[in-house]
CSV table of C-alpha atoms in Angstrom, one decimal:
chain,number,residue,atom,x,y,z
A,913,UNK,CA,-53.6,10.6,-18.5
A,914,UNK,CA,-50.9,10.9,-16.1
A,915,UNK,CA,-51.8,13.7,-14.3
A,916,UNK,CA,-49.0,16.6,-13.6
A,917,UNK,CA,-48.6,18.7,-10.1
A,918,UNK,CA,-50.6,21.4,-10.1
A,919,UNK,CA,-53.7,20.6,-11.7
A,920,UNK,CA,-55.6,18.8,-8.9
A,921,UNK,CA,-56.6,20.5,-5.7
A,922,UNK,CA,-55.3,19.4,-2.2
A,923,UNK,CA,-58.4,17.5,-1.3
A,924,UNK,CA,-58.1,15.4,-4.1
A,925,UNK,CA,-54.7,14.7,-3.7
A,926,UNK,CA,-55.0,13.9,0.0
A,927,UNK,CA,-58.1,11.6,-0.9
A,928,UNK,CA,-55.9,9.9,-3.6
A,929,UNK,CA,-53.0,9.5,-1.4
A,930,UNK,CA,-55.2,7.8,1.2
A,931,UNK,CA,-57.3,5.9,-1.3
A,932,UNK,CA,-54.1,4.2,-2.7
A,933,UNK,CA,-52.3,3.7,0.5
A,934,UNK,CA,-55.3,1.6,1.6
A,935,UNK,CA,-55.5,-0.6,-1.8
A,936,UNK,CA,-51.5,-0.9,-1.6
A,937,UNK,CA,-52.0,-2.4,2.0
A,938,UNK,CA,-54.8,-4.6,0.6
A,939,UNK,CA,-52.6,-5.8,-2.3
A,940,UNK,CA,-49.7,-6.4,0.0
A,941,UNK,CA,-51.5,-8.3,2.7
A,942,UNK,CA,-51.7,-11.6,0.8
A,943,UNK,CA,-48.6,-11.1,-1.2
A,944,UNK,CA,-46.5,-14.5,-0.9
A,945,UNK,CA,-43.0,-14.9,-2.2
A,946,UNK,CA,-44.2,-17.0,-5.2
A,947,UNK,CA,-46.2,-14.4,-6.6
A,948,UNK,CA,-43.5,-11.6,-6.3
A,949,UNK,CA,-42.1,-12.5,-10.1
A,950,UNK,CA,-45.4,-12.1,-11.7
A,951,UNK,CA,-45.8,-9.0,-9.8
A,952,UNK,CA,-42.8,-7.7,-10.8
A,953,UNK,CA,-42.8,-8.7,-14.4
A,954,UNK,CA,-46.2,-7.1,-14.9
A,955,UNK,CA,-45.3,-3.9,-13.2
A,956,UNK,CA,-42.2,-3.7,-15.7
A,957,UNK,CA,-44.7,-4.2,-18.4
A,958,UNK,CA,-46.7,-1.3,-17.6
A,959,UNK,CA,-43.7,0.7,-17.0
A,960,UNK,CA,-42.5,0.1,-20.7
A,961,UNK,CA,-45.8,-0.1,-22.3
A,962,UNK,CA,-46.2,3.6,-22.1
A,963,UNK,CA,-43.4,3.7,-24.6
A,964,UNK,CA,-45.0,1.8,-27.2
A,965,UNK,CA,-46.5,3.6,-30.0
A,966,UNK,CA,-49.4,2.2,-31.8
A,967,UNK,CA,-50.8,4.3,-35.1
A,968,UNK,CA,-54.4,4.1,-35.3
A,969,UNK,CA,-55.3,5.5,-38.5
A,970,UNK,CA,-54.2,9.2,-38.1
A,971,UNK,CA,-53.6,9.3,-34.3
A,972,UNK,CA,-50.9,7.5,-32.9
A,973,UNK,CA,-51.7,5.8,-29.3
A,974,UNK,CA,-49.7,4.5,-26.5
A,975,UNK,CA,-50.5,1.4,-24.5
A,976,UNK,CA,-51.7,1.5,-20.9
A,977,UNK,CA,-52.2,-2.2,-20.2
A,978,UNK,CA,-53.9,-1.9,-16.7
A,979,UNK,CA,-56.7,-4.2,-17.7
A,980,UNK,CA,-54.2,-7.0,-18.2
A,981,UNK,CA,-52.7,-6.1,-14.9
A,982,UNK,CA,-55.6,-6.2,-13.0
A,983,UNK,CA,-56.8,-9.4,-14.5
A,984,UNK,CA,-53.5,-11.2,-13.7
A,985,UNK,CA,-52.9,-9.6,-10.2
A,986,UNK,CA,-56.1,-8.5,-8.7
A,987,UNK,CA,-55.4,-6.3,-5.8
A,988,UNK,CA,-51.4,-6.5,-6.2
A,989,UNK,CA,-52.2,-4.1,-9.1
A,990,UNK,CA,-52.1,-1.5,-6.6
A,991,UNK,CA,-48.6,-1.8,-5.4
A,992,UNK,CA,-47.4,-2.6,-8.9
A,993,UNK,CA,-48.8,0.3,-10.5
A,994,UNK,CA,-47.6,2.6,-7.6
A,995,UNK,CA,-44.0,1.4,-8.3
A,996,UNK,CA,-44.2,1.7,-12.1
A,997,UNK,CA,-46.0,5.1,-12.0
A,998,UNK,CA,-43.2,6.4,-9.6
A,999,UNK,CA,-40.7,5.2,-11.9
A,1000,UNK,CA,-42.4,6.8,-14.9
A,1001,UNK,CA,-42.6,10.2,-13.0
A,1002,UNK,CA,-38.9,10.1,-11.9
A,1003,UNK,CA,-37.3,8.9,-15.1
A,1004,UNK,CA,-39.3,9.8,-17.8
A,1005,UNK,CA,-41.4,12.8,-16.4
A,1006,UNK,CA,-44.7,11.2,-17.0
A,1007,UNK,CA,-47.0,12.8,-14.5
A,1008,UNK,CA,-45.9,14.4,-11.2
A,1009,UNK,CA,-44.7,13.2,-8.2
A,1010,UNK,CA,-47.3,14.9,-5.8
A,1011,UNK,CA,-50.0,13.5,-7.7
A,1012,UNK,CA,-48.7,9.9,-7.4
A,1013,UNK,CA,-51.6,8.7,-5.2
A,1014,UNK,CA,-54.1,10.2,-7.4
A,1015,UNK,CA,-52.4,8.5,-10.4
A,1016,UNK,CA,-52.1,5.4,-9.0
A,1017,UNK,CA,-55.8,5.1,-7.8
A,1018,UNK,CA,-57.0,6.1,-11.1
A,1019,UNK,CA,-55.0,3.4,-12.8
A,1020,UNK,CA,-55.4,0.6,-10.2
A,1021,UNK,CA,-58.9,0.9,-9.4
A,1022,UNK,CA,-60.3,0.1,-12.7
A,1023,UNK,CA,-57.6,-3.0,-12.8
A,1024,UNK,CA,-59.2,-4.4,-9.5
A,1025,UNK,CA,-62.8,-3.8,-11.1
A,1026,UNK,CA,-61.8,-5.4,-14.2
A,1027,UNK,CA,-60.3,-8.3,-12.1
A,1028,UNK,CA,-63.8,-8.9,-10.3
A,1029,UNK,CA,-65.7,-8.1,-13.6
A,1030,UNK,CA,-63.7,-10.1,-16.3
A,1031,UNK,CA,-61.4,-12.9,-14.6
A,1032,UNK,CA,-64.3,-15.0,-13.8
A,1033,UNK,CA,-65.5,-14.9,-17.5
A,1034,UNK,CA,-61.8,-15.6,-18.8
A,1035,UNK,CA,-61.3,-18.4,-16.3
A,1036,UNK,CA,-64.8,-20.3,-16.8
A,1037,UNK,CA,-65.9,-19.1,-20.4
A,1038,UNK,CA,-63.8,-21.6,-22.4
A,1039,UNK,CA,-61.4,-20.8,-25.0
A,1040,UNK,CA,-63.5,-19.2,-27.3
A,1041,UNK,CA,-64.5,-16.3,-25.1
A,1042,UNK,CA,-60.9,-15.6,-23.7
A,1043,UNK,CA,-60.5,-13.0,-26.3
A,1044,UNK,CA,-63.6,-11.4,-25.8
A,1045,UNK,CA,-63.4,-11.2,-22.1
A,1046,UNK,CA,-59.9,-9.9,-22.6
A,1047,UNK,CA,-61.1,-7.1,-24.9
A,1048,UNK,CA,-63.4,-6.2,-22.1
A,1049,UNK,CA,-61.0,-5.9,-19.3
A,1050,UNK,CA,-58.7,-3.8,-21.5
A,1051,UNK,CA,-61.2,-1.4,-23.0
A,1052,UNK,CA,-63.3,-1.3,-19.7
A,1053,UNK,CA,-60.1,-0.4,-17.6
A,1054,UNK,CA,-59.0,2.4,-19.8
A,1055,UNK,CA,-62.6,3.7,-20.1
A,1056,UNK,CA,-62.7,3.8,-16.1
A,1057,UNK,CA,-59.6,5.2,-15.8
A,1058,UNK,CA,-60.5,8.1,-18.0
A,1059,UNK,CA,-63.6,8.7,-16.0
A,1060,UNK,CA,-61.4,8.9,-12.9
A,1061,UNK,CA,-59.2,11.4,-14.4
A,1062,UNK,CA,-62.4,13.5,-15.6
A,1063,UNK,CA,-63.3,13.1,-12.0
A,1064,UNK,CA,-60.1,14.2,-10.3
A,1065,UNK,CA,-60.0,17.3,-12.5
A,1066,UNK,CA,-63.6,18.1,-11.7
A,1067,UNK,CA,-63.4,18.0,-8.2
A,1068,UNK,CA,-60.5,20.3,-8.4
A,1069,UNK,CA,-62.5,23.0,-10.2
A,1070,UNK,CA,-62.8,22.0,-13.9
A,1071,UNK,CA,-66.2,21.6,-15.5
A,1072,UNK,CA,-67.0,17.6,-15.3
A,1073,UNK,CA,-68.8,17.2,-18.5
A,1074,UNK,CA,-66.2,19.0,-21.0
A,1075,UNK,CA,-63.2,17.4,-19.3
A,1076,UNK,CA,-64.6,14.1,-19.2
A,1077,UNK,CA,-65.3,14.2,-22.6
A,1078,UNK,CA,-61.9,15.6,-23.8
A,1079,UNK,CA,-60.3,12.9,-21.7
A,1080,UNK,CA,-62.6,10.2,-22.9
A,1081,UNK,CA,-62.5,11.1,-26.9
A,1082,UNK,CA,-58.4,11.5,-26.7
A,1083,UNK,CA,-58.4,7.9,-25.2
A,1084,UNK,CA,-60.8,6.3,-27.2
A,1085,UNK,CA,-58.2,4.9,-29.6
A,1086,UNK,CA,-56.3,3.8,-26.5
A,1087,UNK,CA,-59.1,1.6,-25.4
A,1088,UNK,CA,-59.4,-0.1,-28.5
A,1089,UNK,CA,-55.8,-0.8,-28.7
A,1090,UNK,CA,-55.6,-1.9,-25.3
A,1091,UNK,CA,-58.7,-4.2,-25.7
A,1092,UNK,CA,-57.2,-5.8,-28.7
A,1093,UNK,CA,-53.7,-6.4,-27.1
A,1094,UNK,CA,-55.3,-7.7,-23.7
A,1095,UNK,CA,-57.5,-10.0,-25.7
A,1096,UNK,CA,-54.7,-11.1,-27.7
A,1097,UNK,CA,-52.3,-11.8,-24.4
A,1098,UNK,CA,-55.3,-13.3,-22.5
A,1099,UNK,CA,-55.9,-15.9,-25.5
A,1100,UNK,CA,-52.1,-16.5,-25.8
A,1101,UNK,CA,-51.9,-17.3,-22.1
A,1102,UNK,CA,-54.7,-19.5,-22.0
A,1103,UNK,CA,-53.2,-21.6,-24.3
A,1104,UNK,CA,-49.6,-21.7,-23.0
A,1105,UNK,CA,-50.0,-20.8,-19.1
A,1106,UNK,CA,-53.8,-21.4,-18.4
A,1107,UNK,CA,-52.8,-21.9,-14.7
A,1108,UNK,CA,-51.9,-18.1,-14.8
A,1109,UNK,CA,-55.9,-17.4,-14.5
A,1110,UNK,CA,-56.5,-20.4,-12.1
A,1111,UNK,CA,-54.6,-19.0,-9.3
A,1112,UNK,CA,-56.4,-16.2,-7.9
A,1113,UNK,CA,-54.3,-13.4,-6.3
A,1114,UNK,CA,-57.2,-12.1,-3.7
A,1115,UNK,CA,-56.8,-10.0,-1.1
A,1116,UNK,CA,-57.8,-11.3,2.5
A,1117,UNK,CA,-61.3,-11.1,3.1
A,1118,UNK,CA,-62.7,-9.0,6.1
B,1181,UNK,CA,-42.0,-13.1,-22.8
B,1182,UNK,CA,-44.5,-10.4,-22.5
B,1183,UNK,CA,-41.6,-8.1,-21.4
B,1184,UNK,CA,-39.3,-9.1,-24.1
B,1185,UNK,CA,-42.4,-8.5,-26.7
B,1186,UNK,CA,-43.0,-4.9,-24.9
B,1187,UNK,CA,-39.3,-4.0,-25.2
B,1188,UNK,CA,-38.9,-5.1,-28.7
B,1189,UNK,CA,-42.3,-3.0,-29.4
B,1190,UNK,CA,-40.7,0.1,-27.6
B,1191,UNK,CA,-37.6,-0.1,-29.8
B,1192,UNK,CA,-39.8,0.4,-33.1
B,1193,UNK,CA,-40.9,3.9,-32.5
B,1194,UNK,CA,-41.2,5.2,-28.7
B,1195,UNK,CA,-43.6,8.2,-29.2
B,1196,UNK,CA,-45.4,10.0,-26.4
B,1197,UNK,CA,-48.7,12.0,-25.6
B,1198,UNK,CA,-48.0,11.9,-22.0
B,1199,UNK,CA,-46.5,15.2,-21.5
B,1200,UNK,CA,-47.0,18.4,-22.6
B,1201,UNK,CA,-44.1,21.0,-23.5
B,1202,UNK,CA,-43.7,24.6,-24.2
B,1203,UNK,CA,-41.1,26.6,-25.8
B,1204,UNK,CA,-40.6,30.2,-26.2
B,1205,UNK,CA,-37.8,32.7,-27.4
B,1206,UNK,CA,-37.7,36.6,-27.6
B,1207,UNK,CA,-37.7,38.5,-30.5
B,1208,UNK,CA,-37.6,42.3,-29.6
B,1209,UNK,CA,-40.1,42.6,-27.1
B,1210,UNK,CA,-42.2,39.6,-28.5
B,1211,UNK,CA,-42.4,36.5,-26.8
B,1212,UNK,CA,-43.0,34.0,-29.6
B,1213,UNK,CA,-43.2,30.3,-29.0
B,1214,UNK,CA,-45.3,26.8,-29.3
B,1215,UNK,CA,-47.1,24.2,-27.0
B,1216,UNK,CA,-46.2,20.8,-28.3
B,1217,UNK,CA,-46.2,16.9,-27.5
B,1218,UNK,CA,-42.8,15.6,-27.3
B,1219,UNK,CA,-42.5,13.1,-29.9
B,1220,UNK,CA,-45.3,14.2,-32.1
B,1221,UNK,CA,-47.9,17.1,-32.6
B,1222,UNK,CA,-48.3,20.6,-31.7
B,1223,UNK,CA,-51.2,21.7,-29.2
B,1224,UNK,CA,-53.6,23.7,-31.0
B,1225,UNK,CA,-56.1,26.4,-29.6
B,1226,UNK,CA,-54.6,25.9,-26.0
B,1227,UNK,CA,-55.1,28.9,-23.5
B,1228,UNK,CA,-51.3,30.1,-22.6
B,1229,UNK,CA,-51.1,32.3,-19.3
B,1230,UNK,CA,-48.2,34.5,-18.6
B,1231,UNK,CA,-47.2,35.4,-14.8
B,1232,UNK,CA,-44.5,37.5,-13.4
B,1233,UNK,CA,-42.3,35.7,-10.5
B,1234,UNK,CA,-44.8,37.0,-8.2
B,1235,UNK,CA,-47.6,35.1,-9.7
B,1236,UNK,CA,-49.6,38.1,-10.5
B,1237,UNK,CA,-51.0,37.7,-14.1
B,1238,UNK,CA,-49.3,39.6,-17.2
B,1239,UNK,CA,-51.6,38.6,-19.7
B,1240,UNK,CA,-52.8,35.5,-21.5
B,1241,UNK,CA,-53.4,34.1,-25.1
B,1242,UNK,CA,-54.2,31.2,-27.2
B,1243,UNK,CA,-52.2,29.1,-29.5
B,1244,UNK,CA,-52.9,28.7,-33.1
B,1245,UNK,CA,-53.4,25.9,-35.4
B,1246,UNK,CA,-49.8,25.3,-35.2
B,1247,UNK,CA,-49.5,25.3,-31.4
B,1248,UNK,CA,-47.6,28.8,-32.0
B,1249,UNK,CA,-48.2,31.8,-29.6
B,1250,UNK,CA,-47.1,35.2,-29.6
B,1251,UNK,CA,-47.1,37.7,-26.7
B,1252,UNK,CA,-45.7,41.3,-26.4
B,1253,UNK,CA,-44.1,42.0,-23.2
B,1254,UNK,CA,-44.3,45.2,-21.7
B,1255,UNK,CA,-42.3,44.9,-18.5
B,1256,UNK,CA,-38.7,43.3,-17.9
B,1257,UNK,CA,-39.3,40.7,-15.7
B,1258,UNK,CA,-39.0,36.8,-15.8
B,1259,UNK,CA,-42.2,35.6,-17.6
B,1260,UNK,CA,-43.5,32.5,-16.3
B,1261,UNK,CA,-45.7,30.9,-19.2
B,1262,UNK,CA,-48.1,28.1,-18.3
B,1263,UNK,CA,-49.9,26.2,-20.9
B,1264,UNK,CA,-52.8,24.0,-19.7
B,1265,UNK,CA,-54.5,21.7,-22.1
B,1266,UNK,CA,-57.2,20.9,-19.7
B,1267,UNK,CA,-56.9,17.1,-19.7
B,1268,UNK,CA,-54.6,17.0,-16.9
B,1269,UNK,CA,-51.5,18.0,-18.6
B,1270,UNK,CA,-49.7,21.3,-18.3
B,1271,UNK,CA,-46.8,22.9,-19.7
B,1272,UNK,CA,-44.5,25.6,-18.0
B,1273,UNK,CA,-41.6,27.6,-19.4
B,1274,UNK,CA,-40.0,30.6,-18.2
B,1275,UNK,CA,-38.5,33.4,-20.4
B,1276,UNK,CA,-35.8,35.2,-18.3
B,1277,UNK,CA,-35.9,38.8,-17.7
B,1278,UNK,CA,-32.2,38.9,-19.0
B,1279,UNK,CA,-33.5,37.9,-22.7
B,1280,UNK,CA,-35.8,40.7,-22.8
B,1281,UNK,CA,-34.6,44.3,-24.2
B,1282,UNK,CA,-33.2,46.7,-21.5
B,1283,UNK,CA,-35.1,49.2,-23.1
B,1284,UNK,CA,-38.3,47.6,-21.4
B,1285,UNK,CA,-39.2,49.3,-18.1
B,1286,UNK,CA,-38.4,47.3,-15.0
B,1287,UNK,CA,-41.4,47.1,-12.5
B,1288,UNK,CA,-39.7,50.2,-10.4
B,1289,UNK,CA,-39.8,52.3,-13.6
B,1290,UNK,CA,-42.8,51.1,-15.2
B,1291,UNK,CA,-44.6,54.6,-14.4
B,1292,UNK,CA,-42.0,56.2,-16.9
B,1293,UNK,CA,-42.8,55.2,-20.4
B,1294,UNK,CA,-39.6,53.3,-21.8
B,1295,UNK,CA,-38.0,54.9,-24.6
B,1296,UNK,CA,-37.6,52.6,-27.5
B,1297,UNK,CA,-34.1,52.4,-28.8
B,1298,UNK,CA,-33.7,55.0,-31.6
B,1299,UNK,CA,-33.7,52.9,-34.7
B,1300,UNK,CA,-33.4,56.2,-37.1
B,1301,UNK,CA,-31.6,59.1,-34.8
B,1302,UNK,CA,-31.6,62.4,-36.3
B,1303,UNK,CA,-28.2,62.7,-37.9
B,1304,UNK,CA,-26.0,65.2,-36.3
B,1305,UNK,CA,-25.2,66.3,-39.8
B,1306,UNK,CA,-28.0,66.5,-42.1
B,1307,UNK,CA,-25.7,66.1,-45.1
B,1308,UNK,CA,-24.0,62.9,-44.0
B,1309,UNK,CA,-27.2,60.5,-44.2
B,1310,UNK,CA,-26.1,56.8,-44.5
B,1311,UNK,CA,-28.0,54.2,-46.1
B,1312,UNK,CA,-26.8,51.6,-43.6
B,1313,UNK,CA,-27.7,51.2,-39.8
B,1314,UNK,CA,-26.3,53.6,-37.5
B,1315,UNK,CA,-24.3,52.9,-34.7
B,1316,UNK,CA,-26.9,53.4,-32.1
B,1317,UNK,CA,-29.1,50.9,-33.6
B,1318,UNK,CA,-26.6,48.4,-33.8
B,1319,UNK,CA,-27.0,46.7,-30.4
B,1320,UNK,CA,-30.6,46.0,-30.9
B,1321,UNK,CA,-30.0,44.4,-34.3
B,1322,UNK,CA,-27.1,42.3,-33.2
B,1323,UNK,CA,-29.3,41.2,-30.2
B,1324,UNK,CA,-32.0,39.9,-32.7
B,1325,UNK,CA,-29.7,38.6,-35.0
B,1326,UNK,CA,-28.2,36.4,-32.4
B,1327,UNK,CA,-31.5,35.7,-30.9
B,1328,UNK,CA,-32.6,34.3,-34.2
B,1329,UNK,CA,-29.2,32.2,-34.8
B,1330,UNK,CA,-29.9,30.9,-31.0
B,1331,UNK,CA,-33.3,29.7,-31.2
B,1332,UNK,CA,-32.8,26.5,-33.3
B,1333,UNK,CA,-29.9,25.6,-30.7
B,1334,UNK,CA,-32.3,26.0,-27.6
B,1335,UNK,CA,-35.0,24.0,-29.7
B,1336,UNK,CA,-32.6,21.3,-30.0
B,1337,UNK,CA,-31.7,21.4,-26.4
B,1338,UNK,CA,-35.2,21.1,-25.4
B,1339,UNK,CA,-35.9,18.2,-27.6
B,1340,UNK,CA,-32.8,16.4,-26.5
B,1341,UNK,CA,-33.7,17.0,-22.7
B,1342,UNK,CA,-37.3,15.7,-23.5
B,1343,UNK,CA,-36.1,12.4,-25.3
B,1344,UNK,CA,-36.7,9.4,-23.6
B,1345,UNK,CA,-33.4,7.4,-23.1
B,1346,UNK,CA,-32.7,3.9,-23.2
B,1347,UNK,CA,-30.7,3.9,-20.1
B,1348,UNK,CA,-33.7,5.5,-18.5
B,1349,UNK,CA,-35.8,2.6,-19.7
B,1350,UNK,CA,-33.4,0.0,-18.5
B,1351,UNK,CA,-32.9,1.6,-15.5
B,1352,UNK,CA,-36.5,1.6,-14.2
B,1353,UNK,CA,-36.7,-2.3,-15.3
B,1354,UNK,CA,-33.6,-2.8,-13.3
B,1355,UNK,CA,-35.1,-1.0,-10.1
B,1356,UNK,CA,-38.4,-3.1,-10.5
B,1357,UNK,CA,-36.3,-6.3,-10.9
B,1358,UNK,CA,-34.3,-5.4,-7.9
B,1359,UNK,CA,-37.1,-4.6,-5.7
B,1360,UNK,CA,-39.0,-7.9,-6.6
B,1361,UNK,CA,-36.0,-9.5,-5.7
B,1362,UNK,CA,-35.7,-7.8,-2.3
B,1363,UNK,CA,-39.2,-8.4,-1.7
B,1364,UNK,CA,-38.9,-11.9,-2.6
B,1365,UNK,CA,-35.9,-12.2,-0.2
B,1366,UNK,CA,-37.8,-10.7,2.6
B,1367,UNK,CA,-41.0,-12.4,2.1
B,1368,UNK,CA,-39.4,-15.7,1.9
B,1369,UNK,CA,-37.6,-15.3,5.1
B,1370,UNK,CA,-40.6,-14.8,7.1
B,1371,UNK,CA,-43.3,-17.4,6.1
B,1372,UNK,CA,-46.7,-16.0,6.9
B,1373,UNK,CA,-50.0,-17.6,6.1
């Protein structure tokens, strides 16, 4: 899901960069010093997550974990993902540097959407539903990311249905694995650190 | 704790489907290679396109079920190989003109059909026919033999370069922690609410 340089057109590049800049600005506006450790920690987790290999039947998948980041970070997921993706591009060669804006947006927007969609459920749903909402966050964030990747490629000229199908199908195991892992992580945190979900990291309204 | 868990899992078996890479060597005039995902799996039925240094298309082919492709070069220029898997991943590899046999025409001499190296020249003395390779055929044969021997070395080199190294992982984590520390320091100095 990391796009490389040269597969997206210039308008998509510029648009993605602009949207990411806006998201990062929103994320940084209400960033307090106390929240930095969590942001840094989750950025490092995402950075390492792509290296974790999970066999699902005959296929081997990698983790993404942008759902977990969204649920725990909210809008701060934008700067956290920007840094992690930049380091992945520079150190591992995952994805290009010019398309960093597009890649960050494709990963971070679903994270923020899952923050709004799933965090209330996690916070208020009680112990039994933590796993379900976590699974939903994990799977939904990867699903939306694949759609955005398909959209980025479609806006650059390739046929949307075929490309989106390809990206979606090849990432289906990832959605399932991410869902399970996010659900498990949420359940664990509800038990040992429930305050992580109670302190919302909101961007300033308006 | 999450980080420790992630680090532990990463030690088990890091595999990647994040990059696609291409590799090719020259056998005679044929570019033969494969497209693969470092860490596991060949890229099957992927379109592979060939360009010269000016971006002019030299042709295209498709990888087979083993991810392999073959392409016959007709001109002695750098062949820029591009394989696009269609989901945002793209692999590029360049075969240098110097790897191609000198018998292939350069672009300026393309109008003149290139003479293939004589594999079995007419013996000057019909009575002295030998069964081994003739002297004229030796350079081409040696080139091919050396290319065959060197190919595994090049593959190893590519695989080595594509490997994720632990110090890169630790370096990345270090950068993140450093950046977090720096931002904490800066934010703590200027309280703003």
